Short mmCIF file of C-alpha atoms in Angstrom, two decimals:
data_model
loop_
_atom_site.label_atom_id
_atom_site.label_comp_id
_atom_site.label_asym_id
_atom_site.label_seq_id
_atom_site.Cartn_x
_atom_site.Cartn_y
_atom_site.Cartn_z
CA MET B 1162 115.51 119.19 107.74
CA GLY B 1163 113.85 119.01 111.17
CA ASN B 1164 112.70 115.82 112.86
CA LYS B 1165 109.05 116.56 112.03
CA SER B 1166 109.81 117.03 108.33
CA LEU B 1167 111.90 113.88 108.25
CA THR B 1168 109.10 111.90 109.91
CA VAL B 1169 106.55 113.17 107.38
CA LEU B 1170 108.91 112.29 104.51
CA ILE B 1171 109.48 108.75 105.81
CA ILE B 1172 105.75 108.16 106.35
CA SER B 1173 105.01 109.43 102.81
CA TRP B 1174 107.54 107.04 101.30
CA LEU B 1175 106.28 104.09 103.34
CA MET B 1176 102.70 104.80 102.27
CA ALA B 1177 103.75 105.06 98.62
CA PHE B 1178 105.51 101.71 98.62
CA GLY B 1179 103.19 99.95 101.05
CA SER B 1180 100.96 98.37 98.41
CA VAL B 1181 103.74 97.17 96.09
CA GLY B 1182 103.74 93.39 96.28
CA GLN B 1183 100.18 93.15 97.58
CA THR B 1184 97.74 90.94 95.72
CA VAL B 1185 94.44 91.97 94.14
CA LYS B 1186 91.43 89.96 93.04
CA THR B 1187 91.87 89.46 89.31
CA GLU B 1188 88.36 88.06 88.80
CA LEU B 1189 86.83 91.47 89.43
CA THR B 1190 84.31 92.66 86.84
CA ILE B 1191 83.41 96.34 86.58
CA LYS B 1192 81.55 98.51 84.06
CA ASP B 1193 83.43 100.98 81.89
CA VAL B 1194 82.03 104.44 81.15
CA SER B 1195 80.00 103.10 78.21
CA GLY B 1196 78.29 100.53 80.46
CA LYS B 1197 80.20 97.53 79.11
CA SER B 1198 81.32 94.94 81.70
CA ILE B 1199 85.09 94.49 81.66
CA ARG B 1200 87.78 92.83 83.72
CA PRO B 1201 90.26 95.53 84.74
CA PHE B 1202 93.02 93.01 85.39
CA SER B 1203 94.14 90.99 82.38
CA LYS B 1204 95.14 87.37 82.91
CA THR B 1205 97.63 87.45 80.03
CA LYS B 1206 99.31 90.86 80.15
CA PRO B 1207 100.11 93.55 82.71
CA SER B 1208 97.41 96.08 83.57
CA VAL B 1209 98.24 99.75 84.05
CA LEU B 1210 95.67 101.78 85.94
CA ILE B 1211 96.01 105.56 85.92
CA PHE B 1212 93.93 107.20 88.63
CA THR B 1213 92.61 110.64 87.76
CA THR B 1214 89.86 113.17 88.36
CA TYR B 1215 88.44 115.53 85.78
CA ASP B 1216 89.28 118.63 87.83
CA CYS B 1217 92.85 117.95 89.01
CA PRO B 1218 95.16 120.40 87.20
CA VAL B 1219 98.22 118.18 87.72
CA ALA B 1220 96.45 115.12 86.28
CA ASN B 1221 95.19 117.19 83.36
CA LYS B 1222 98.75 118.35 82.57
CA MET B 1223 99.72 114.66 82.37
CA ALA B 1224 97.07 113.86 79.73
CA PRO B 1225 99.51 114.06 76.77
CA GLU B 1226 101.94 111.69 78.53
CA ILE B 1227 99.10 109.31 79.46
CA ARG B 1228 97.93 109.25 75.81
CA HIS B 1229 101.51 108.69 74.63
CA ILE B 1230 102.19 105.77 76.99
CA ALA B 1231 98.80 104.15 76.30
CA SER B 1232 99.34 104.44 72.55
CA ASN B 1233 102.90 103.08 72.65
CA TYR B 1234 102.02 100.04 74.73
CA LYS B 1235 98.44 99.32 73.61
CA ASP B 1236 99.29 95.86 72.24
CA LYS B 1237 101.34 94.79 75.28
CA ILE B 1238 99.49 96.38 78.21
CA ASN B 1239 95.88 96.46 79.40
CA PHE B 1240 95.57 100.21 79.98
CA LEU B 1241 92.75 101.77 82.06
CA LEU B 1242 91.96 105.32 83.08
CA VAL B 1243 90.23 105.26 86.46
CA TYR B 1244 88.16 108.30 87.40
CA ALA B 1245 88.26 108.24 91.19
CA ASP B 1246 85.84 111.02 92.18
CA PRO B 1247 82.50 109.37 93.00
CA ASP B 1248 80.66 112.66 92.39
CA THR B 1249 81.76 112.92 88.74
CA SER B 1250 78.73 113.21 86.47
CA PRO B 1251 78.50 111.39 83.14
CA ASN B 1252 78.61 114.77 81.38
CA GLU B 1253 81.78 115.86 83.23
CA LEU B 1254 83.40 112.53 82.39
CA ALA B 1255 82.49 112.68 78.68
CA THR B 1256 83.60 116.31 78.39
CA HIS B 1257 86.91 115.60 80.12
CA ARG B 1258 87.68 112.59 77.95
CA LYS B 1259 86.90 114.56 74.78
CA ASP B 1260 88.72 117.77 75.81
CA PHE B 1261 91.91 115.91 76.79
CA GLY B 1262 91.88 113.36 73.95
CA LEU B 1263 91.37 110.37 76.25
CA ASN B 1264 88.52 108.66 74.38
CA GLU B 1265 90.82 105.92 73.02
CA ILE B 1266 91.66 104.72 76.54
CA THR B 1267 89.23 102.42 78.33
CA SER B 1268 87.85 104.48 81.20
CA ILE B 1269 86.08 103.56 84.42
CA LEU B 1270 84.21 105.70 86.94
CA ASP B 1271 85.20 104.08 90.22
CA ALA B 1272 82.22 105.50 92.15
CA LYS B 1273 82.51 102.93 94.96
CA HIS B 1274 86.34 103.06 95.07
CA THR B 1275 86.59 99.37 94.25
CA LEU B 1276 89.85 99.90 92.34
CA VAL B 1277 91.10 102.61 94.71
CA LYS B 1278 90.79 100.18 97.63
CA ALA B 1279 92.19 97.23 95.67
CA THR B 1280 95.35 99.10 94.69
CA GLY B 1281 95.88 101.59 97.52
CA ALA B 1282 95.88 104.59 95.18
CA GLU B 1283 95.66 107.95 97.00
CA ILE B 1284 96.64 110.70 94.55
CA THR B 1285 95.70 111.75 91.04
CA PRO B 1286 97.53 111.19 88.83
CA GLU B 1287 98.89 107.93 90.20
CA ALA B 1288 99.82 104.83 88.24
CA VAL B 1289 99.48 101.23 89.41
CA ILE B 1290 100.77 98.22 87.46
CA ILE B 1291 99.33 94.81 88.22
CA LYS B 1292 100.46 91.54 86.71
CA LYS B 1293 98.99 88.15 87.58
CA GLY B 1294 97.21 89.64 90.59
CA LYS B 1295 100.26 91.30 92.12
CA VAL B 1296 100.92 95.04 92.41
CA LEU B 1297 104.36 95.56 90.82
CA TYR B 1298 104.42 99.36 90.75
CA ARG B 1299 102.53 102.18 92.39
CA GLY B 1300 103.65 105.74 91.96
CA ARG B 1301 104.09 108.75 89.77
CA ILE B 1302 104.08 108.88 85.98
CA ASN B 1303 107.17 111.09 85.74
CA ASN B 1304 108.87 114.01 87.47
CA PHE B 1305 107.12 116.81 85.57
CA TYR B 1306 106.16 118.31 88.94
CA GLU B 1307 108.81 118.77 91.59
CA ASP B 1308 106.15 120.10 93.99
CA PHE B 1309 102.51 121.14 93.73
CA GLY B 1310 102.35 124.14 91.40
CA LYS B 1311 106.03 123.80 90.44
CA PRO B 1312 106.39 122.16 87.02
CA ARG B 1313 109.83 121.45 85.59
CA ARG B 1314 110.94 122.78 82.24
CA VAL B 1315 112.32 119.37 81.28
CA ILE B 1316 111.16 115.94 82.44
CA THR B 1317 114.20 113.92 83.45
CA GLN B 1318 112.66 110.82 85.02
CA HIS B 1319 110.03 108.65 83.33
CA ASP B 1320 109.11 106.38 86.23
CA LEU B 1321 106.04 104.72 84.68
CA ARG B 1322 107.72 104.14 81.31
CA ASP B 1323 110.74 102.65 83.09
CA ALA B 1324 108.52 100.34 85.14
CA ILE B 1325 106.59 99.17 82.06
CA ALA B 1326 109.82 98.55 80.13
CA ALA B 1327 111.24 96.52 83.03
CA ILE B 1328 108.10 94.39 83.33
CA LEU B 1329 107.95 93.70 79.59
CA SER B 1330 111.60 92.70 79.51
CA GLY B 1331 111.35 90.51 82.63
CA LYS B 1332 113.59 92.73 84.74
CA LYS B 1333 113.19 93.95 88.31
CA VAL B 1334 110.67 96.79 88.46
CA PRO B 1335 112.23 100.08 89.62
CA GLN B 1336 110.26 101.92 92.25
CA PRO B 1337 109.30 105.57 91.73
CA ARG B 1338 112.11 107.97 92.43
CA GLY B 1339 109.80 110.55 93.97
CA GLU B 1340 106.39 110.94 95.46
CA CYS B 1341 103.20 111.49 93.51
CA ILE B 1342 102.37 115.17 93.20
CA GLY B 1343 98.73 115.99 92.53
CA CYS B 1344 95.28 115.95 94.08
CA TYR B 1345 94.07 113.61 96.79
CA ILE B 1346 91.47 111.10 95.70
CA PRO B 1347 88.14 112.29 97.15
CA LYS B 1348 86.83 110.20 100.04
CA LEU B 1349 83.56 108.32 99.80
CA LYS B 1350 80.65 109.99 101.58
#
């Protein structure tokens, strides 16, 4: 590995872990996709935010895992799906949620990047766990992708599940074992 590659790798890791430990405003109120005002950060239980876009193939491949995790932890975790592309139309959002079976998960269109900025999310799919106003985890869901366009046959690391399990059992939260692979969150215009 050359010096340039090593530098890029180190910067990527620092960026990925840079927001862990930061605080976020828990009093924030935002509208979900149905227009209902909600508080994305629960005062009583951890909140898991999954950042996605309707057109990211990597995020779309993670939909079954996202549904599985949300279903398994629905009573213990405040789970939110955050659509991070400000240009997403209501029709695109509704179609995506229906096509990928995501209607049971509270969803938000973060058109002003309020949650993107609050958490430091950069990639879709990317997970962020916040408890009592503190970012405890920010990273990948699992290691399904070893690189963009290179899925694994077998998932061997379940980073988000491991982080949730640690938080619920009061243990130290493990950091992701690899970088997020996916699509960059579109910039605001």
